mmCIF file of C-alpha atoms and ligand atoms in Angstrom:
data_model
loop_
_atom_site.group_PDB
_atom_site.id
_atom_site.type_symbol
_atom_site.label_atom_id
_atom_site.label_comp_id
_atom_site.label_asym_id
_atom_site.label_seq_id
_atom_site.Cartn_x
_atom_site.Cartn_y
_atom_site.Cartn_z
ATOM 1 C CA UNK W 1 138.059 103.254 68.725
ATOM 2 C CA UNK W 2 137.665 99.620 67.488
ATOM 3 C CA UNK W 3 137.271 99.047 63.919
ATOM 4 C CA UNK W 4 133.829 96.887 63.313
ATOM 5 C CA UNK W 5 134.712 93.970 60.962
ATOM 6 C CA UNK W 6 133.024 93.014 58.204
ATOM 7 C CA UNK W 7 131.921 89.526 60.227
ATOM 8 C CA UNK W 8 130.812 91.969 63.475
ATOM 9 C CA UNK W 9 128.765 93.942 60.552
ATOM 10 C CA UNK W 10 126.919 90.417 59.044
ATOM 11 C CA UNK W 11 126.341 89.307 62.312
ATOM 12 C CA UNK W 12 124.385 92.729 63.103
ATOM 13 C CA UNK W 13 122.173 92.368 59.987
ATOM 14 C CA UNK W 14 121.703 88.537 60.407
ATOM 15 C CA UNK W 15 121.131 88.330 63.891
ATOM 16 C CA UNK W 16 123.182 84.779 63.903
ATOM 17 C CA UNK W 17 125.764 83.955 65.807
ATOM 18 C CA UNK W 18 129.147 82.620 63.588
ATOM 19 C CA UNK W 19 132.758 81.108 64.070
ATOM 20 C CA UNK W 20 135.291 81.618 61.689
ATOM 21 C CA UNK W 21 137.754 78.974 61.896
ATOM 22 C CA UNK W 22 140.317 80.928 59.371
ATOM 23 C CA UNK W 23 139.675 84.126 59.302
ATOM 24 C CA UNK W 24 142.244 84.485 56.216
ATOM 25 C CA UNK W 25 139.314 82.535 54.519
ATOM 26 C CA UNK W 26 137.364 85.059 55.369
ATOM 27 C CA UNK W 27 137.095 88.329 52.981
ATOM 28 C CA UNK W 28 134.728 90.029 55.278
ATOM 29 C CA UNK W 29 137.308 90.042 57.983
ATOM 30 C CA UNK W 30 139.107 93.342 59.612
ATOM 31 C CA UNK W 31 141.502 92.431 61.840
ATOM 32 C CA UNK W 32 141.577 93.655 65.599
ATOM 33 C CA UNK W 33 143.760 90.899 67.264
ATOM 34 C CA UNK W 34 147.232 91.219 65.973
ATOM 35 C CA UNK W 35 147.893 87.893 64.489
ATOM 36 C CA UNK W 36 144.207 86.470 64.464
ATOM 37 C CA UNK W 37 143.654 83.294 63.390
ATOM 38 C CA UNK W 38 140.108 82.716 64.351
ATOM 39 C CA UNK W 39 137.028 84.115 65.327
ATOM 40 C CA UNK W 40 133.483 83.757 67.545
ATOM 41 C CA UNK W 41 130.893 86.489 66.883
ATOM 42 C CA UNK W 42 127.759 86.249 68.794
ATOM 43 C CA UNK W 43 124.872 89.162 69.055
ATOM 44 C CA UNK W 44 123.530 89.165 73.019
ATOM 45 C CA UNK W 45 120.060 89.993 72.314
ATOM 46 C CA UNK W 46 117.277 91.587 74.501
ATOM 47 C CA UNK W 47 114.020 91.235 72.528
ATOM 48 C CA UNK W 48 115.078 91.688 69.195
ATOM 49 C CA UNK W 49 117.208 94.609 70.251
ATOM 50 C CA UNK W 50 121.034 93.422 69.994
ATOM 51 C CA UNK W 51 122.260 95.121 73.453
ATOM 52 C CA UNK W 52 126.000 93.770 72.697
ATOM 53 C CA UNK W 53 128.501 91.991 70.334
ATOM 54 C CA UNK W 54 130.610 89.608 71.952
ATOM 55 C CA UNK W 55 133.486 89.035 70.034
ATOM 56 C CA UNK W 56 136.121 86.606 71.332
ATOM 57 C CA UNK W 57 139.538 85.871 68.623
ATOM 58 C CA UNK W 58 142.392 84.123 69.202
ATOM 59 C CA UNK W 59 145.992 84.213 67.505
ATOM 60 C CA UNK W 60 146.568 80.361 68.917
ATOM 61 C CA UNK W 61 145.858 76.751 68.317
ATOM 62 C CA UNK W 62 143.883 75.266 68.576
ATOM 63 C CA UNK W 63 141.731 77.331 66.257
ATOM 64 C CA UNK W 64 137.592 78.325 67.640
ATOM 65 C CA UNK W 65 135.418 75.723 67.042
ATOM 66 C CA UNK W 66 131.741 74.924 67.074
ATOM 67 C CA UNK W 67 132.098 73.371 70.047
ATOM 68 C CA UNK W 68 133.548 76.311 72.005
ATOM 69 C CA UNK W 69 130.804 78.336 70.061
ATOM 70 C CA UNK W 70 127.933 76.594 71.584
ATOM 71 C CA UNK W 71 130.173 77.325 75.217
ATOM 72 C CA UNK W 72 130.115 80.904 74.116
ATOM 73 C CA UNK W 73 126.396 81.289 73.147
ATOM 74 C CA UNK W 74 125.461 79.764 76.517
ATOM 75 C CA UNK W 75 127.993 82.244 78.860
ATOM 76 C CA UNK W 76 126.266 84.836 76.476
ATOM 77 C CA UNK W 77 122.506 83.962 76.828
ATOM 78 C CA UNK W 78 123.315 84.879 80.641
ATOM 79 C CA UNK W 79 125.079 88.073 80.432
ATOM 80 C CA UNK W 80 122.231 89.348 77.958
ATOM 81 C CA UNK W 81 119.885 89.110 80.285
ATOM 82 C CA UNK W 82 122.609 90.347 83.157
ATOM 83 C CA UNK W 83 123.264 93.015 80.960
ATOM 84 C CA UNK W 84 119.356 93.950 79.701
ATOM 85 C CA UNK W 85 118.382 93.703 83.557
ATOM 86 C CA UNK W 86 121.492 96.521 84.102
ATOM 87 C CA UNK W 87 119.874 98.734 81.510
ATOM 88 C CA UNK W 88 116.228 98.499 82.867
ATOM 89 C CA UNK W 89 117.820 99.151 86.510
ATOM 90 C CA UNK W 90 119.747 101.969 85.172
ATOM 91 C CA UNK W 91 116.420 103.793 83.320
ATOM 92 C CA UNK W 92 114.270 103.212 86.704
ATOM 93 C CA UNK W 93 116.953 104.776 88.177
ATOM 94 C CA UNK W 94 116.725 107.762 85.803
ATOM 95 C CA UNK W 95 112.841 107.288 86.204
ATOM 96 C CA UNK W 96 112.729 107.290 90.035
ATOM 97 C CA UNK W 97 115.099 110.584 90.317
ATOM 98 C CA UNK W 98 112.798 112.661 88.255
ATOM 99 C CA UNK W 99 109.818 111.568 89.888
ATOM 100 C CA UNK W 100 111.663 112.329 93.210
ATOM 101 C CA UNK W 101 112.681 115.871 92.065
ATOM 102 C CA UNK W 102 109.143 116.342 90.955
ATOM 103 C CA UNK W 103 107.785 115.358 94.721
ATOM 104 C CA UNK W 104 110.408 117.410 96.193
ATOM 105 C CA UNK W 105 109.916 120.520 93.817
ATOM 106 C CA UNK W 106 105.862 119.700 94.164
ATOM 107 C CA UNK W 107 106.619 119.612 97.773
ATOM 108 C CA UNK W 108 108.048 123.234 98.336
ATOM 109 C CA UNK W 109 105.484 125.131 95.827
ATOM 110 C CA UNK W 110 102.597 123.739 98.461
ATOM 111 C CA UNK W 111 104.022 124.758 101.428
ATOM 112 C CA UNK W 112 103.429 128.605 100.756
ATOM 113 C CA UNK W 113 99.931 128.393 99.615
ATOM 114 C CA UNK W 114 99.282 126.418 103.052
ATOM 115 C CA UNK W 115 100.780 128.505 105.624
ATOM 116 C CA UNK W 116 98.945 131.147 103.856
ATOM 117 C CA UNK W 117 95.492 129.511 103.844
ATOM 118 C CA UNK W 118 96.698 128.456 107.641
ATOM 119 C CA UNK W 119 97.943 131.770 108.563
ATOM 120 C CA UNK W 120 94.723 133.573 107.435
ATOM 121 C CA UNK W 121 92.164 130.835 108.762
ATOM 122 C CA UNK W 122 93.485 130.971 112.164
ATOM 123 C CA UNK W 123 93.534 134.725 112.233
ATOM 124 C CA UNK W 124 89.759 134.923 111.025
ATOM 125 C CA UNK W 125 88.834 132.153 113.509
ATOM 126 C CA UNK W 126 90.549 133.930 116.580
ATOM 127 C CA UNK W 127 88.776 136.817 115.580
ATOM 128 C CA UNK W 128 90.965 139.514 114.665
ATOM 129 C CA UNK W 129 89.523 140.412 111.434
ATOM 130 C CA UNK W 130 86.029 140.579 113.323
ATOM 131 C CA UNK W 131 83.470 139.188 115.593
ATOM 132 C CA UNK W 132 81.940 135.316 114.075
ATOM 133 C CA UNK W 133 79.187 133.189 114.166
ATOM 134 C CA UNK W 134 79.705 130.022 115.280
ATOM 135 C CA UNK W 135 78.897 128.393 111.913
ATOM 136 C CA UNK W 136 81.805 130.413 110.526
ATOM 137 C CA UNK W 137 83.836 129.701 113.237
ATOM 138 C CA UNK W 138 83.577 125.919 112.815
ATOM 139 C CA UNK W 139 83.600 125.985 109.321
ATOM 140 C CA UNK W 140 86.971 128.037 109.824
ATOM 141 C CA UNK W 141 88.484 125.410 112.227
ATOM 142 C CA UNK W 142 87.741 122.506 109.733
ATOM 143 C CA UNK W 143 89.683 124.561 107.399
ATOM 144 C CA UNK W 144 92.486 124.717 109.611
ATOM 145 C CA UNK W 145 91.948 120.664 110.509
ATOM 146 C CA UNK W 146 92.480 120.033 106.298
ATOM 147 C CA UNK W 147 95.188 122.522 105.898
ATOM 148 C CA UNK W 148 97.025 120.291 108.903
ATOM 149 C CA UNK W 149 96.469 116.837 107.383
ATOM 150 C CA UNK W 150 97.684 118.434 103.795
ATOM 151 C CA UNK W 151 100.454 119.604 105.651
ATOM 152 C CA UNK W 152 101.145 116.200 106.874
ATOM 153 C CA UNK W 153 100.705 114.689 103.857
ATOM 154 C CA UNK W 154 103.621 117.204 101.998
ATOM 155 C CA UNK W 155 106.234 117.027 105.206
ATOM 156 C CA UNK W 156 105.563 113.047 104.631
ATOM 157 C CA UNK W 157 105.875 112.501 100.904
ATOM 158 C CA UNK W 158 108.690 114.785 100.729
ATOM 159 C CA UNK W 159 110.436 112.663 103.473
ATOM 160 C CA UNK W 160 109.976 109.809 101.734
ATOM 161 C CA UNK W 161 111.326 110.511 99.141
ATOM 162 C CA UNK W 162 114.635 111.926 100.545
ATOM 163 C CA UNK W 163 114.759 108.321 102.393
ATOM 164 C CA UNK W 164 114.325 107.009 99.458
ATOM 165 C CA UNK W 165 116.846 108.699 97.857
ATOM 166 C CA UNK W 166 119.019 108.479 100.795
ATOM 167 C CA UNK W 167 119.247 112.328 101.002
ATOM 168 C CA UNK W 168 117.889 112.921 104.978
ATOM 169 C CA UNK W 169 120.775 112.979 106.959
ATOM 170 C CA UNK W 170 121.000 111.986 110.878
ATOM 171 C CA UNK W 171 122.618 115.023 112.961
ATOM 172 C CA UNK W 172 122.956 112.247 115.736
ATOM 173 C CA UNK W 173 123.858 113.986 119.503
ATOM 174 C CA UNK W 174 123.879 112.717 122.774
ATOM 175 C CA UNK W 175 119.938 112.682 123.923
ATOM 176 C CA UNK W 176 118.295 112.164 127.534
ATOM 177 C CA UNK W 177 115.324 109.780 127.247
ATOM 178 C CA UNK W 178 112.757 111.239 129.689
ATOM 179 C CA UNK W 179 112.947 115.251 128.165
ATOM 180 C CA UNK W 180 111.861 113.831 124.636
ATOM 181 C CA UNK W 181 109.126 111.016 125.754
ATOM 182 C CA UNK W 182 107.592 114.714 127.900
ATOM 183 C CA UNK W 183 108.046 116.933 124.146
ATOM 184 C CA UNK W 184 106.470 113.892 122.478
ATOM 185 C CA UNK W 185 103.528 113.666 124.883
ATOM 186 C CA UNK W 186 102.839 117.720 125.557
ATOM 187 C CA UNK W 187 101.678 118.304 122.119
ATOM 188 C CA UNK W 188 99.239 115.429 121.737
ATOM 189 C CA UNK W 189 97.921 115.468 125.598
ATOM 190 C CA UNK W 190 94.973 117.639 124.477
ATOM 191 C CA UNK W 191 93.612 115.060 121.847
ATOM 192 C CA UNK W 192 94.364 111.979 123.703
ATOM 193 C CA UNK W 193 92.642 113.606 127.001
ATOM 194 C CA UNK W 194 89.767 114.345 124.810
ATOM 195 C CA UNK W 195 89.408 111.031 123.829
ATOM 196 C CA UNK W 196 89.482 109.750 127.498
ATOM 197 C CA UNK W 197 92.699 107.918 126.893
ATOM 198 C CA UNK W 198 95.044 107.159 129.804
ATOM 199 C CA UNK W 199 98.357 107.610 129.416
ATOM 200 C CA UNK W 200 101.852 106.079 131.238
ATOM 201 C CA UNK W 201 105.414 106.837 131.014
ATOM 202 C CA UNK W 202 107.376 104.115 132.270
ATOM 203 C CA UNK W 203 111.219 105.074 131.852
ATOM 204 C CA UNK W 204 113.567 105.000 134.726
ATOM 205 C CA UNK W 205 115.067 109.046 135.310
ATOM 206 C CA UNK W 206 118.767 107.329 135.445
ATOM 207 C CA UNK W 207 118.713 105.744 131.933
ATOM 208 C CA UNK W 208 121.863 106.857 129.757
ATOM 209 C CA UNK W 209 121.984 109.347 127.030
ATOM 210 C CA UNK W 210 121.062 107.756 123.464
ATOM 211 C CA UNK W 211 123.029 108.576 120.439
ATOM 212 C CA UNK W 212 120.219 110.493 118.382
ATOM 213 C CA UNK W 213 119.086 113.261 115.685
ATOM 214 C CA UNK W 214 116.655 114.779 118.712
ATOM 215 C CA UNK W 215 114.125 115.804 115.870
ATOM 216 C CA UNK W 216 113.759 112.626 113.521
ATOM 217 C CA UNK W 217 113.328 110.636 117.272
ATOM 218 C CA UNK W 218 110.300 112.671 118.445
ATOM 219 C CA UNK W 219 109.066 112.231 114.732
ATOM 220 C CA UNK W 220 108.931 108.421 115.265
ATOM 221 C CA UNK W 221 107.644 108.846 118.710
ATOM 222 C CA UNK W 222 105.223 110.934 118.055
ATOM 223 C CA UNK W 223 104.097 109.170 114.803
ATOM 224 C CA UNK W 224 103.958 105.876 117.398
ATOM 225 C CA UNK W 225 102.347 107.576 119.955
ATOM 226 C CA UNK W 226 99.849 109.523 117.525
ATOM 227 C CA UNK W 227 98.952 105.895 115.714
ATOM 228 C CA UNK W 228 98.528 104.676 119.599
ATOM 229 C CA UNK W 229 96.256 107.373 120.260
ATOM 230 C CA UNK W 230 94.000 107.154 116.961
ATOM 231 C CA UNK W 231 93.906 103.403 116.704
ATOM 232 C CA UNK W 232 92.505 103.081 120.407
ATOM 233 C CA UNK W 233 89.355 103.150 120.746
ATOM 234 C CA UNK W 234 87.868 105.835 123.927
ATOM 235 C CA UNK W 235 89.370 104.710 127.810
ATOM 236 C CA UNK W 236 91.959 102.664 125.975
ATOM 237 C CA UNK W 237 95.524 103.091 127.956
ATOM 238 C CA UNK W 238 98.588 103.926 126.015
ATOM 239 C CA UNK W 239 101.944 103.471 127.363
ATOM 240 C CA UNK W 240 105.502 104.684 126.830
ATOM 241 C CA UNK W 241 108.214 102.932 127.970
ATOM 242 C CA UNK W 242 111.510 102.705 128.057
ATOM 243 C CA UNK W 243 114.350 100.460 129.548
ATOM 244 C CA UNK W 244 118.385 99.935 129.267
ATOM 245 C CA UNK W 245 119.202 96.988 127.105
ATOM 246 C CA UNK W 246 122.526 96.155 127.367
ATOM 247 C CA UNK W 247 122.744 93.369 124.947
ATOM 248 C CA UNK W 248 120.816 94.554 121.441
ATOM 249 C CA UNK W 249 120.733 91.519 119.210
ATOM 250 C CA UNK W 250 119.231 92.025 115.605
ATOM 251 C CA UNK W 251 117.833 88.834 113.593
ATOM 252 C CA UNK W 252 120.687 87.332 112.858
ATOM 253 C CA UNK W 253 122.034 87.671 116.586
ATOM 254 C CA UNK W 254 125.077 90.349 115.819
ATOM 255 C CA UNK W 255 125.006 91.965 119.382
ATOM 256 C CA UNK W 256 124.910 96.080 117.859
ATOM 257 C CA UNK W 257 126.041 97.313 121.072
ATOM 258 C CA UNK W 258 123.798 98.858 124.295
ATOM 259 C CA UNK W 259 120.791 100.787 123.573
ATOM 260 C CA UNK W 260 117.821 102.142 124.969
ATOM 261 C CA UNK W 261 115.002 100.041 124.153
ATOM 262 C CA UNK W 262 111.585 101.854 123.913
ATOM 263 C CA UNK W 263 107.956 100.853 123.755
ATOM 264 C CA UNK W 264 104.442 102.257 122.911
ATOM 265 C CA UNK W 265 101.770 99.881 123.679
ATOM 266 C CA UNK W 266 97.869 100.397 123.335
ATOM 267 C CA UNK W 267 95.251 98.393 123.627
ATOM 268 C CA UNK W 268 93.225 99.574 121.089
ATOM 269 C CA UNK W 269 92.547 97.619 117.815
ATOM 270 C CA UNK W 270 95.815 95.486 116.689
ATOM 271 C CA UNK W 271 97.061 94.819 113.891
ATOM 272 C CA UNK W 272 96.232 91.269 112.184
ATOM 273 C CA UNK W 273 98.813 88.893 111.383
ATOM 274 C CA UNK W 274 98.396 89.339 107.090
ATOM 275 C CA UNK W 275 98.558 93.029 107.586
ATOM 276 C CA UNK W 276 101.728 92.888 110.177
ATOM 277 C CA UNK W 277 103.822 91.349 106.879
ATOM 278 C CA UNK W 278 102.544 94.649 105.173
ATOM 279 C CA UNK W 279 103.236 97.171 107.730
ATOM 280 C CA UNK W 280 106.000 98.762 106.863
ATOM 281 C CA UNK W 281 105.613 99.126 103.099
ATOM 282 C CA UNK W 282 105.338 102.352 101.482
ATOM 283 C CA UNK W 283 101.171 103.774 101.751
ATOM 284 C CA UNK W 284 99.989 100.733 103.592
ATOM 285 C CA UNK W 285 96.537 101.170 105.432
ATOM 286 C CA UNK W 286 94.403 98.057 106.963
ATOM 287 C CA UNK W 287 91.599 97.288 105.315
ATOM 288 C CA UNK W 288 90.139 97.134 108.855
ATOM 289 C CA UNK W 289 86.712 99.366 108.612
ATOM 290 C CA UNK W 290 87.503 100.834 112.084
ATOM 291 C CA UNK W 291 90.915 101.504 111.420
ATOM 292 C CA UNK W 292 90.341 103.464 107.890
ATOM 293 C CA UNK W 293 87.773 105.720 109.812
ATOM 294 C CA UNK W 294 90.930 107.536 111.055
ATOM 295 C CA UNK W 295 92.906 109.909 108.717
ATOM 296 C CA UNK W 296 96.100 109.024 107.768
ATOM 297 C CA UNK W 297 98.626 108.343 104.395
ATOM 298 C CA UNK W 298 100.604 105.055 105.546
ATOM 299 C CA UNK W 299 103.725 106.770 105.418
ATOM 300 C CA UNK W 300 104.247 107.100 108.820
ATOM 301 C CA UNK W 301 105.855 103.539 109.633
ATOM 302 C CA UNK W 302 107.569 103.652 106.793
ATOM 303 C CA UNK W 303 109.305 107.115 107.562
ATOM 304 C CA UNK W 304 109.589 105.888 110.742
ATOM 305 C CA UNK W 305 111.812 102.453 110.733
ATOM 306 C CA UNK W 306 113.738 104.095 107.788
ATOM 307 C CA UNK W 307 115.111 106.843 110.816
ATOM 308 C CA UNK W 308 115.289 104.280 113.291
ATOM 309 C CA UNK W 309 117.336 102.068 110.689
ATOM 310 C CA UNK W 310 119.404 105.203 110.254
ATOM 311 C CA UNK W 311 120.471 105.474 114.011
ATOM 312 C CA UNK W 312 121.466 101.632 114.186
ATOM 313 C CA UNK W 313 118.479 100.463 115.763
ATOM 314 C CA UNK W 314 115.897 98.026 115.345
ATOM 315 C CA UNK W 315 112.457 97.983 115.313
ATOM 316 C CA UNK W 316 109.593 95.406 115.815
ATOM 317 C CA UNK W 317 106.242 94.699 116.656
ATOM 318 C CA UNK W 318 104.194 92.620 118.615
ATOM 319 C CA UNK W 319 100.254 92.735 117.879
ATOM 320 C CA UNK W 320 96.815 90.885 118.251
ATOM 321 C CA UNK W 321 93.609 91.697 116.360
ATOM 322 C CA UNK W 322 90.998 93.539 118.727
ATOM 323 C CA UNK W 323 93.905 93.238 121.610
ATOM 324 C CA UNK W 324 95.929 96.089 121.019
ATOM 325 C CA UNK W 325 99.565 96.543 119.654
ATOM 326 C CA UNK W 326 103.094 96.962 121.047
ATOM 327 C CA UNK W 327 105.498 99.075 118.713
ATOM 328 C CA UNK W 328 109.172 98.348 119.685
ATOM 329 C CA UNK W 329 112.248 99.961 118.964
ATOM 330 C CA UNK W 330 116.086 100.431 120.102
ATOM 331 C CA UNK W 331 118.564 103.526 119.734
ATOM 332 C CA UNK W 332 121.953 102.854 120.330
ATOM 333 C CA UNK W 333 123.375 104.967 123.271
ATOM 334 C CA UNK W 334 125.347 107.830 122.809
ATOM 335 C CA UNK W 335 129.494 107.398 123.160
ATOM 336 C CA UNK W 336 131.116 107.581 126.476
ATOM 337 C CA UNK W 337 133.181 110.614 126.524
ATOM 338 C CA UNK W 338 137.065 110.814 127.073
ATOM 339 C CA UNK W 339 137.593 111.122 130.117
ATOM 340 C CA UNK W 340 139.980 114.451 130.470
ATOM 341 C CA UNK W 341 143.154 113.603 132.333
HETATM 342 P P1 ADP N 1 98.668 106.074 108.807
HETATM 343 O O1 ADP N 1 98.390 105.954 110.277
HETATM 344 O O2 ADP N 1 98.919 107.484 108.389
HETATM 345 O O3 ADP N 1 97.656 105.373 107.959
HETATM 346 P P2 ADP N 1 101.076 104.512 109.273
HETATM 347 O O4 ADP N 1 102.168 104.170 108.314
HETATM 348 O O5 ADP N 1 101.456 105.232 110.512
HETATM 349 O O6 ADP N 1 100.022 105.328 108.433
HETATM 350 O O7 ADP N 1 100.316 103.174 109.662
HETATM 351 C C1 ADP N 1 99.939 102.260 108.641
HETATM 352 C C2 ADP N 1 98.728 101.461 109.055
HETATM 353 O O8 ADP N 1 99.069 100.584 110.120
HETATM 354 C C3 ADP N 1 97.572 102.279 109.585
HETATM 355 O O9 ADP N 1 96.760 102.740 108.526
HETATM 356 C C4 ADP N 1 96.860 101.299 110.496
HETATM 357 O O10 ADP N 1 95.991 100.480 109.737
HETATM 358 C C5 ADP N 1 97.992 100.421 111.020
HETATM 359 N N1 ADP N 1 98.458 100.824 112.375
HETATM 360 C C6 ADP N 1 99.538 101.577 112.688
HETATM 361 N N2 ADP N 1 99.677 101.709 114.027
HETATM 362 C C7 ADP N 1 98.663 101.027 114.585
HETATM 363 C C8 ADP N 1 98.262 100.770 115.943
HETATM 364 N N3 ADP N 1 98.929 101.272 116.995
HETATM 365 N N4 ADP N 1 97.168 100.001 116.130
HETATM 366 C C9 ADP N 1 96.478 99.482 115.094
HETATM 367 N N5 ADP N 1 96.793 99.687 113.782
HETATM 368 C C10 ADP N 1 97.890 100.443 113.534
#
């Protein structure tokens, strides 16, 4: 514990800043420095909160002037505001936890209601609990349509927030290419075919096994492929592709190693130039009229370079307004293994 002096108590209620040249002059004074000859009290303010006393004594000549006063005062005009700024981080922090537990806890409590509501929708609509009309049956299926996009919504705020609290962790494995560009296409073939979309994979069958968390990388191809697919317009093309890059430079050239560099192109309604800067921020949407006709949070691109960032990769894009859009990315390839003598 360390006694408050008498001058560290005046300067508290006054709010001014003081040197005492002798502090035996002083009657206010309580030593702390054994041997103290002089003294510099100055209150670091925030407002007209005092956030800190900075005390500074010395048991030496020279004695503390008001010339190394008006030093001090300066050095501690900057490490108030150093030191407020630390505070305000530190209570954002505090802030941004609880509103992450609350998403996360909000999160969980939906997810039972919904596979309810999904669970008894789709059984009504298949007809077990009884022959339906076909008002009731497409009233049931737009059920089921809203129940999907809230489930959406829940899987993607909640992984948003563990990225942002850097609480997702990568199970990263050695991955083939071609097996997960096929489990990222078979689900969405229905929807694209029914928009007359065409679509290529262009990946070479000899391309080496990535280093990857197989589930987070069909996330971000599917989210790519699914943005692909609703921002085309009908008989766009949308193409998957994928090639060996042996040299993966980022922005500042580091080389991070060989990787598989992948690609989904459309060309359906690009992305201009103003919004490309915006992109990947957190619930970013164009303004673009045709683009907001499709449903969506813009949290996909944001969920999706934080996992690519999280395997070592890069991503990028390349875009032109009413031209379509090229998403790229890189995954680093998986370890050679030890060869076994
Ligand atoms: P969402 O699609 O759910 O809105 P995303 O984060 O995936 O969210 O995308 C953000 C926005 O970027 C979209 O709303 C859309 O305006 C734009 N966008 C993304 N992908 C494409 C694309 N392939 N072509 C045109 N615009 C795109």
């Amino acid at each position: 514990f360390w006694p408050i002096s008498g001058i560290v108590a005046r300067v508290m209620r006054t709010r001014q800043a003081e040197v005492v040249p002798d502090v035996s002059f002083d009657p206010n004074y309580t030593r702390s420095l054994r041997g103290s000859l002089s003294q510099i009290t100055i209150p670091m303010l925030s407002g007209k909160e005092i956030n800190a006393i900075l005390v500074l004594e010395t048991n030496r000549e020279p004695r503390l002037s008001l010339v190394d006063l008006a030093f001090a005062q300066r050095l501690a005009e900057h490490a108030s505001i150093a030191i407020a700024n630390a505070q305000y981080n530190a209570e954002l922090t505090v802030a941004n936890n609880s509103k992450s537990e609350f998403v996360s806890f909000v999160a969980h409590e939906l997810k039972n209601p919904m596979t309810s509501i999904q669970g008894y929708a789709a059984a009504m609509s298949s007809g077990m609990t009884g022959q339906i009309n076909d008002q009731q049956k497409s009233f049931l299926d737009t059920i089921l349509k809203n129940v999907e996009r809230l489930s959406t919504l829940v899987t993607d705020l909640n992984d948003v927030t563990r990225l942002q609290t850097n609480n997702m962790a990568m199970e990263l494995a050695p991955q083939a290419v071609l097996p997960l560009i096929e489990d990222t296409l078979r689900p969405l073939e229905q929807q694209i075919e029914g928009k007359h979309q065409h679509v290529t994979v262009d990946a070479p069958a000899d391309l080496p096994l990535i280093h990857a968390d197989k589930n987070r990388l069909l996330q971000v191809l599917t989210n790519l492929t699914s943005n692909a697919y609703k921002y085309t317009p009908e008989g766009g093309a949308i193409t998957l592709k994928a090639r060996l890059r042996e040299r993966n430079l980022d922005s500042k050239n580091r080389d991070l190693g060989p990787a598989v560099h992948f690609t989904v192109a459309d060309t359906g309604l690009g992305i201009s130039e103003a919004d490309q800067k915006k992109l990947f921020t957190t619930y970013f949407r164009s303004t673009n009229p045709e683009a907001l006709e499709q449903p969506g949070t813009g949290l996909g691109l944001t969920i999706t370079r934080e996992i690519i960032l999280k395997h070592g990769g890069l991503l990028w894009i390349e875009s032109e307004l009413g031209k379509g859009t090229q998403f790229h990315f890189t995954i680093p390839l998986a370890p050679e293994p030890v060869p076994t003598p």
